[in-house]
Amino acid sequence: QVQLVESGGGLVQAGGSLRLSCVASGSIFSIDDMGWYRQAPGKQRELVATITRHGSTNYADSVKGRFTIFRDNVKNTVYLQMNSLKPEDTAVYYCNAEGLLLGLGEDFGSWGQGTQVTVSS
């Protein structure tokens, strides 16, 4: 009932930048937390950054100072600005959103399909 669509991934050289976007749509009453996670080949999915509805953020230590998460509550969109990219940032990046559905106000938690980010050395 809630769909998340990511965009903005691609191939970039080390030291470069990319901006990921994720738009949420569907039977949404409100979105509380939004976030970005990533999964590299052979590794578990890990948190990259999260942001609350009111703008409080949390980052993985590995991306602090290089990545910035921000959101547009009117557009139900979350962004991840990634600067000073490193080869170890290579992964599939997934968007996540949690909130309340229209109607009965049930909780939802949804994931996007993922977008590939590849950083070459």
mmCIF file of the C-alpha atoms, coordinates in Angstrom:
data_MODEL
# 
_entry.id   MODEL 
# 
loop_
_atom_site.group_PDB 
_atom_site.id 
_atom_site.type_symbol 
_atom_site.label_atom_id 
_atom_site.label_alt_id 
_atom_site.label_comp_id 
_atom_site.label_asym_id 
_atom_site.label_entity_id 
_atom_site.label_seq_id 
_atom_site.pdbx_PDB_ins_code 
_atom_site.Cartn_x 
_atom_site.Cartn_y 
_atom_site.Cartn_z 
_atom_site.occupancy 
_atom_site.B_iso_or_equiv 
_atom_site.pdbx_formal_charge 
_atom_site.auth_seq_id 
_atom_site.auth_comp_id 
_atom_site.auth_asym_id 
_atom_site.auth_atom_id 
_atom_site.pdbx_PDB_model_num 
ATOM 1   C CA . GLN A 1 1   ? 0.000  0.000   0.000   1.00 0.00 ? 1   GLN A CA 1 
ATOM 2   C CA . VAL A 1 2   ? 3.070  2.220   0.229   1.00 0.00 ? 2   VAL A CA 1 
ATOM 3   C CA . GLN A 1 3   ? 5.575  2.217   -2.571  1.00 0.00 ? 3   GLN A CA 1 
ATOM 4   C CA . LEU A 1 4   ? 9.101  3.598   -2.417  1.00 0.00 ? 4   LEU A CA 1 
ATOM 5   C CA . VAL A 1 5   ? 11.002 4.366   -5.591  1.00 0.00 ? 5   VAL A CA 1 
ATOM 6   C CA . GLU A 1 6   ? 14.708 5.188   -5.458  1.00 0.00 ? 6   GLU A CA 1 
ATOM 7   C CA . SER A 1 7   ? 16.755 6.948   -8.104  1.00 0.00 ? 7   SER A CA 1 
ATOM 8   C CA . GLY A 1 8   ? 20.147 8.530   -8.532  1.00 0.00 ? 8   GLY A CA 1 
ATOM 9   C CA . GLY A 1 9   ? 22.504 5.592   -8.316  1.00 0.00 ? 9   GLY A CA 1 
ATOM 10  C CA . GLY A 1 10  ? 25.291 4.987   -10.789 1.00 0.00 ? 10  GLY A CA 1 
ATOM 11  C CA . LEU A 1 11  ? 29.006 4.668   -11.379 1.00 0.00 ? 11  LEU A CA 1 
ATOM 12  C CA . VAL A 1 12  ? 31.347 7.313   -10.019 1.00 0.00 ? 12  VAL A CA 1 
ATOM 13  C CA . GLN A 1 13  ? 35.067 7.622   -9.422  1.00 0.00 ? 13  GLN A CA 1 
ATOM 14  C CA . ALA A 1 14  ? 36.491 7.720   -5.931  1.00 0.00 ? 14  ALA A CA 1 
ATOM 15  C CA . GLY A 1 15  ? 36.202 11.213  -4.497  1.00 0.00 ? 15  GLY A CA 1 
ATOM 16  C CA . GLY A 1 16  ? 33.103 11.958  -6.522  1.00 0.00 ? 16  GLY A CA 1 
ATOM 17  C CA . SER A 1 17  ? 29.531 12.674  -5.467  1.00 0.00 ? 17  SER A CA 1 
ATOM 18  C CA . LEU A 1 18  ? 26.067 11.263  -6.020  1.00 0.00 ? 18  LEU A CA 1 
ATOM 19  C CA . ARG A 1 19  ? 22.616 12.215  -4.746  1.00 0.00 ? 19  ARG A CA 1 
ATOM 20  C CA . LEU A 1 20  ? 20.033 9.511   -4.146  1.00 0.00 ? 20  LEU A CA 1 
ATOM 21  C CA . SER A 1 21  ? 16.316 10.249  -4.015  1.00 0.00 ? 21  SER A CA 1 
ATOM 22  C CA . CYS A 1 22  ? 13.415 8.171   -2.731  1.00 0.00 ? 22  CYS A CA 1 
ATOM 23  C CA . VAL A 1 23  ? 9.766  9.051   -3.238  1.00 0.00 ? 23  VAL A CA 1 
ATOM 24  C CA . ALA A 1 24  ? 7.017  7.450   -1.172  1.00 0.00 ? 24  ALA A CA 1 
ATOM 25  C CA . SER A 1 25  ? 3.503  7.109   -2.550  1.00 0.00 ? 25  SER A CA 1 
ATOM 26  C CA . GLY A 1 26  ? 0.273  5.304   -1.746  1.00 0.00 ? 26  GLY A CA 1 
ATOM 27  C CA . SER A 1 27  ? -2.152 5.292   1.160   1.00 0.00 ? 27  SER A CA 1 
ATOM 28  C CA . ILE A 1 28  ? -0.016 7.446   3.419   1.00 0.00 ? 28  ILE A CA 1 
ATOM 29  C CA . PHE A 1 29  ? -1.371 9.371   6.366   1.00 0.00 ? 29  PHE A CA 1 
ATOM 30  C CA . SER A 1 30  ? 2.016  10.304  7.759   1.00 0.00 ? 30  SER A CA 1 
ATOM 31  C CA . ILE A 1 31  ? 5.644  9.263   7.511   1.00 0.00 ? 31  ILE A CA 1 
ATOM 32  C CA . ASP A 1 32  ? 7.697  9.198   10.689  1.00 0.00 ? 32  ASP A CA 1 
ATOM 33  C CA . ASP A 1 33  ? 11.194 7.860   10.084  1.00 0.00 ? 33  ASP A CA 1 
ATOM 34  C CA . MET A 1 34  ? 12.882 7.602   6.711   1.00 0.00 ? 34  MET A CA 1 
ATOM 35  C CA . GLY A 1 35  ? 16.271 6.151   6.058   1.00 0.00 ? 35  GLY A CA 1 
ATOM 36  C CA . TRP A 1 36  ? 18.887 4.722   3.766   1.00 0.00 ? 36  TRP A CA 1 
ATOM 37  C CA . TYR A 1 37  ? 20.494 1.315   4.130   1.00 0.00 ? 37  TYR A CA 1 
ATOM 38  C CA . ARG A 1 38  ? 23.010 -0.480  1.954   1.00 0.00 ? 38  ARG A CA 1 
ATOM 39  C CA . GLN A 1 39  ? 24.082 -3.998  1.175   1.00 0.00 ? 39  GLN A CA 1 
ATOM 40  C CA . ALA A 1 40  ? 27.393 -4.882  -0.401  1.00 0.00 ? 40  ALA A CA 1 
ATOM 41  C CA . PRO A 1 41  ? 28.002 -8.282  -2.048  1.00 0.00 ? 41  PRO A CA 1 
ATOM 42  C CA . GLY A 1 42  ? 28.417 -10.987 0.562   1.00 0.00 ? 42  GLY A CA 1 
ATOM 43  C CA . LYS A 1 43  ? 27.547 -8.662  3.437   1.00 0.00 ? 43  LYS A CA 1 
ATOM 44  C CA . GLN A 1 44  ? 24.480 -7.947  5.525   1.00 0.00 ? 44  GLN A CA 1 
ATOM 45  C CA . ARG A 1 45  ? 22.328 -4.901  4.974   1.00 0.00 ? 45  ARG A CA 1 
ATOM 46  C CA . GLU A 1 46  ? 23.521 -2.034  7.151   1.00 0.00 ? 46  GLU A CA 1 
ATOM 47  C CA . LEU A 1 47  ? 22.206 1.331   8.227   1.00 0.00 ? 47  LEU A CA 1 
ATOM 48  C CA . VAL A 1 48  ? 23.618 4.351   6.434   1.00 0.00 ? 48  VAL A CA 1 
ATOM 49  C CA . ALA A 1 49  ? 21.492 7.216   7.753   1.00 0.00 ? 49  ALA A CA 1 
ATOM 50  C CA . THR A 1 50  ? 18.047 7.927   9.152   1.00 0.00 ? 50  THR A CA 1 
ATOM 51  C CA . ILE A 1 51  ? 15.974 11.045  9.636   1.00 0.00 ? 51  ILE A CA 1 
ATOM 52  C CA . THR A 1 52  ? 12.860 11.673  11.686  1.00 0.00 ? 52  THR A CA 1 
ATOM 53  C CA . ARG A 1 53  ? 9.874  13.700  10.588  1.00 0.00 ? 53  ARG A CA 1 
ATOM 54  C CA . HIS A 1 54  ? 11.222 16.630  12.565  1.00 0.00 ? 54  HIS A CA 1 
ATOM 55  C CA . GLY A 1 55  ? 14.697 16.419  11.055  1.00 0.00 ? 55  GLY A CA 1 
ATOM 56  C CA . SER A 1 56  ? 16.737 14.574  13.645  1.00 0.00 ? 56  SER A CA 1 
ATOM 57  C CA . THR A 1 57  ? 19.421 12.549  11.925  1.00 0.00 ? 57  THR A CA 1 
ATOM 58  C CA . ASN A 1 58  ? 21.574 9.526   12.655  1.00 0.00 ? 58  ASN A CA 1 
ATOM 59  C CA . TYR A 1 59  ? 24.558 8.327   10.624  1.00 0.00 ? 59  TYR A CA 1 
ATOM 60  C CA . ALA A 1 60  ? 26.764 5.280   10.470  1.00 0.00 ? 60  ALA A CA 1 
ATOM 61  C CA . ASP A 1 61  ? 30.273 6.134   11.634  1.00 0.00 ? 61  ASP A CA 1 
ATOM 62  C CA . SER A 1 62  ? 31.654 5.159   8.240   1.00 0.00 ? 62  SER A CA 1 
ATOM 63  C CA . VAL A 1 63  ? 29.748 7.927   6.446   1.00 0.00 ? 63  VAL A CA 1 
ATOM 64  C CA . LYS A 1 64  ? 29.768 10.757  9.007   1.00 0.00 ? 64  LYS A CA 1 
ATOM 65  C CA . GLY A 1 65  ? 31.097 13.953  7.512   1.00 0.00 ? 65  GLY A CA 1 
ATOM 66  C CA . ARG A 1 66  ? 30.694 12.659  3.943   1.00 0.00 ? 66  ARG A CA 1 
ATOM 67  C CA . PHE A 1 67  ? 26.975 11.854  3.583   1.00 0.00 ? 67  PHE A CA 1 
ATOM 68  C CA . THR A 1 68  ? 23.975 14.048  4.370   1.00 0.00 ? 68  THR A CA 1 
ATOM 69  C CA . ILE A 1 69  ? 20.390 12.868  4.672   1.00 0.00 ? 69  ILE A CA 1 
ATOM 70  C CA . PHE A 1 70  ? 17.512 15.308  4.282   1.00 0.00 ? 70  PHE A CA 1 
ATOM 71  C CA . ARG A 1 71  ? 13.838 15.119  3.420   1.00 0.00 ? 71  ARG A CA 1 
ATOM 72  C CA . ASP A 1 72  ? 10.919 17.050  1.989   1.00 0.00 ? 72  ASP A CA 1 
ATOM 73  C CA . ASN A 1 73  ? 7.831  16.177  4.003   1.00 0.00 ? 73  ASN A CA 1 
ATOM 74  C CA . VAL A 1 74  ? 5.484  17.804  1.504   1.00 0.00 ? 74  VAL A CA 1 
ATOM 75  C CA . LYS A 1 75  ? 6.823  15.637  -1.322  1.00 0.00 ? 75  LYS A CA 1 
ATOM 76  C CA . ASN A 1 76  ? 7.252  12.510  0.858   1.00 0.00 ? 76  ASN A CA 1 
ATOM 77  C CA . THR A 1 77  ? 10.808 12.350  -0.406  1.00 0.00 ? 77  THR A CA 1 
ATOM 78  C CA . VAL A 1 78  ? 14.097 11.563  1.284   1.00 0.00 ? 78  VAL A CA 1 
ATOM 79  C CA . TYR A 1 79  ? 17.510 12.304  -0.177  1.00 0.00 ? 79  TYR A CA 1 
ATOM 80  C CA . LEU A 1 80  ? 21.049 11.129  0.472   1.00 0.00 ? 80  LEU A CA 1 
ATOM 81  C CA . GLN A 1 81  ? 23.832 13.432  -0.649  1.00 0.00 ? 81  GLN A CA 1 
ATOM 82  C CA . MET A 1 82  ? 27.012 11.393  -0.878  1.00 0.00 ? 82  MET A CA 1 
ATOM 83  C CA . ASN A 1 83  ? 30.336 13.211  -1.166  1.00 0.00 ? 83  ASN A CA 1 
ATOM 84  C CA . SER A 1 84  ? 33.938 12.020  -1.100  1.00 0.00 ? 84  SER A CA 1 
ATOM 85  C CA . LEU A 1 85  ? 32.816 8.574   -2.161  1.00 0.00 ? 85  LEU A CA 1 
ATOM 86  C CA . LYS A 1 86  ? 35.109 5.623   -1.564  1.00 0.00 ? 86  LYS A CA 1 
ATOM 87  C CA . PRO A 1 87  ? 35.247 2.198   -3.242  1.00 0.00 ? 87  PRO A CA 1 
ATOM 88  C CA . GLU A 1 88  ? 33.980 0.683   0.026   1.00 0.00 ? 88  GLU A CA 1 
ATOM 89  C CA . ASP A 1 89  ? 30.751 2.644   -0.414  1.00 0.00 ? 89  ASP A CA 1 
ATOM 90  C CA . THR A 1 90  ? 29.906 0.370   -3.349  1.00 0.00 ? 90  THR A CA 1 
ATOM 91  C CA . ALA A 1 91  ? 26.609 -1.345  -2.586  1.00 0.00 ? 91  ALA A CA 1 
ATOM 92  C CA . VAL A 1 92  ? 22.928 -1.494  -3.386  1.00 0.00 ? 92  VAL A CA 1 
ATOM 93  C CA . TYR A 1 93  ? 21.261 1.345   -1.484  1.00 0.00 ? 93  TYR A CA 1 
ATOM 94  C CA . TYR A 1 94  ? 17.744 0.837   -0.147  1.00 0.00 ? 94  TYR A CA 1 
ATOM 95  C CA . CYS A 1 95  ? 15.258 3.399   1.055   1.00 0.00 ? 95  CYS A CA 1 
ATOM 96  C CA . ASN A 1 96  ? 13.048 2.698   4.071   1.00 0.00 ? 96  ASN A CA 1 
ATOM 97  C CA . ALA A 1 97  ? 10.015 4.527   5.434   1.00 0.00 ? 97  ALA A CA 1 
ATOM 98  C CA . GLU A 1 98  ? 7.794  3.964   8.473   1.00 0.00 ? 98  GLU A CA 1 
ATOM 99  C CA . GLY A 1 99  ? 4.569  5.688   9.327   1.00 0.00 ? 99  GLY A CA 1 
ATOM 100 C CA . LEU A 1 100 ? 0.791  5.463   9.399   1.00 0.00 ? 100 LEU A CA 1 
ATOM 101 C CA . LEU A 1 101 ? -1.649 4.453   6.666   1.00 0.00 ? 101 LEU A CA 1 
ATOM 102 C CA . LEU A 1 102 ? -4.818 6.294   5.752   1.00 0.00 ? 102 LEU A CA 1 
ATOM 103 C CA . GLY A 1 103 ? -8.078 4.892   7.035   1.00 0.00 ? 103 GLY A CA 1 
ATOM 104 C CA . LEU A 1 104 ? -7.569 2.936   10.237  1.00 0.00 ? 104 LEU A CA 1 
ATOM 105 C CA . GLY A 1 105 ? -4.170 4.474   10.879  1.00 0.00 ? 105 GLY A CA 1 
ATOM 106 C CA . GLU A 1 106 ? -2.286 1.204   10.800  1.00 0.00 ? 106 GLU A CA 1 
ATOM 107 C CA . ASP A 1 107 ? 1.497  1.215   10.952  1.00 0.00 ? 107 ASP A CA 1 
ATOM 108 C CA . PHE A 1 108 ? 3.474  0.577   7.814   1.00 0.00 ? 108 PHE A CA 1 
ATOM 109 C CA . GLY A 1 109 ? 7.094  -0.120  7.065   1.00 0.00 ? 109 GLY A CA 1 
ATOM 110 C CA . SER A 1 110 ? 8.206  -0.233  3.441   1.00 0.00 ? 110 SER A CA 1 
ATOM 111 C CA . TRP A 1 111 ? 11.384 -0.749  1.438   1.00 0.00 ? 111 TRP A CA 1 
ATOM 112 C CA . GLY A 1 112 ? 12.337 0.392   -2.009  1.00 0.00 ? 112 GLY A CA 1 
ATOM 113 C CA . GLN A 1 113 ? 13.711 -1.898  -4.680  1.00 0.00 ? 113 GLN A CA 1 
ATOM 114 C CA . GLY A 1 114 ? 17.260 -0.590  -4.308  1.00 0.00 ? 114 GLY A CA 1 
ATOM 115 C CA . THR A 1 115 ? 19.619 1.404   -6.484  1.00 0.00 ? 115 THR A CA 1 
ATOM 116 C CA . GLN A 1 116 ? 23.186 0.399   -7.311  1.00 0.00 ? 116 GLN A CA 1 
ATOM 117 C CA . VAL A 1 117 ? 26.055 2.676   -6.357  1.00 0.00 ? 117 VAL A CA 1 
ATOM 118 C CA . THR A 1 118 ? 29.473 1.710   -7.691  1.00 0.00 ? 118 THR A CA 1 
ATOM 119 C CA . VAL A 1 119 ? 32.598 3.650   -6.786  1.00 0.00 ? 119 VAL A CA 1 
ATOM 120 C CA . SER A 1 120 ? 35.696 2.925   -8.847  1.00 0.00 ? 120 SER A CA 1 
ATOM 121 C CA . SER A 1 121 ? 39.208 3.417   -7.527  1.00 0.00 ? 121 SER A CA 1 
# 
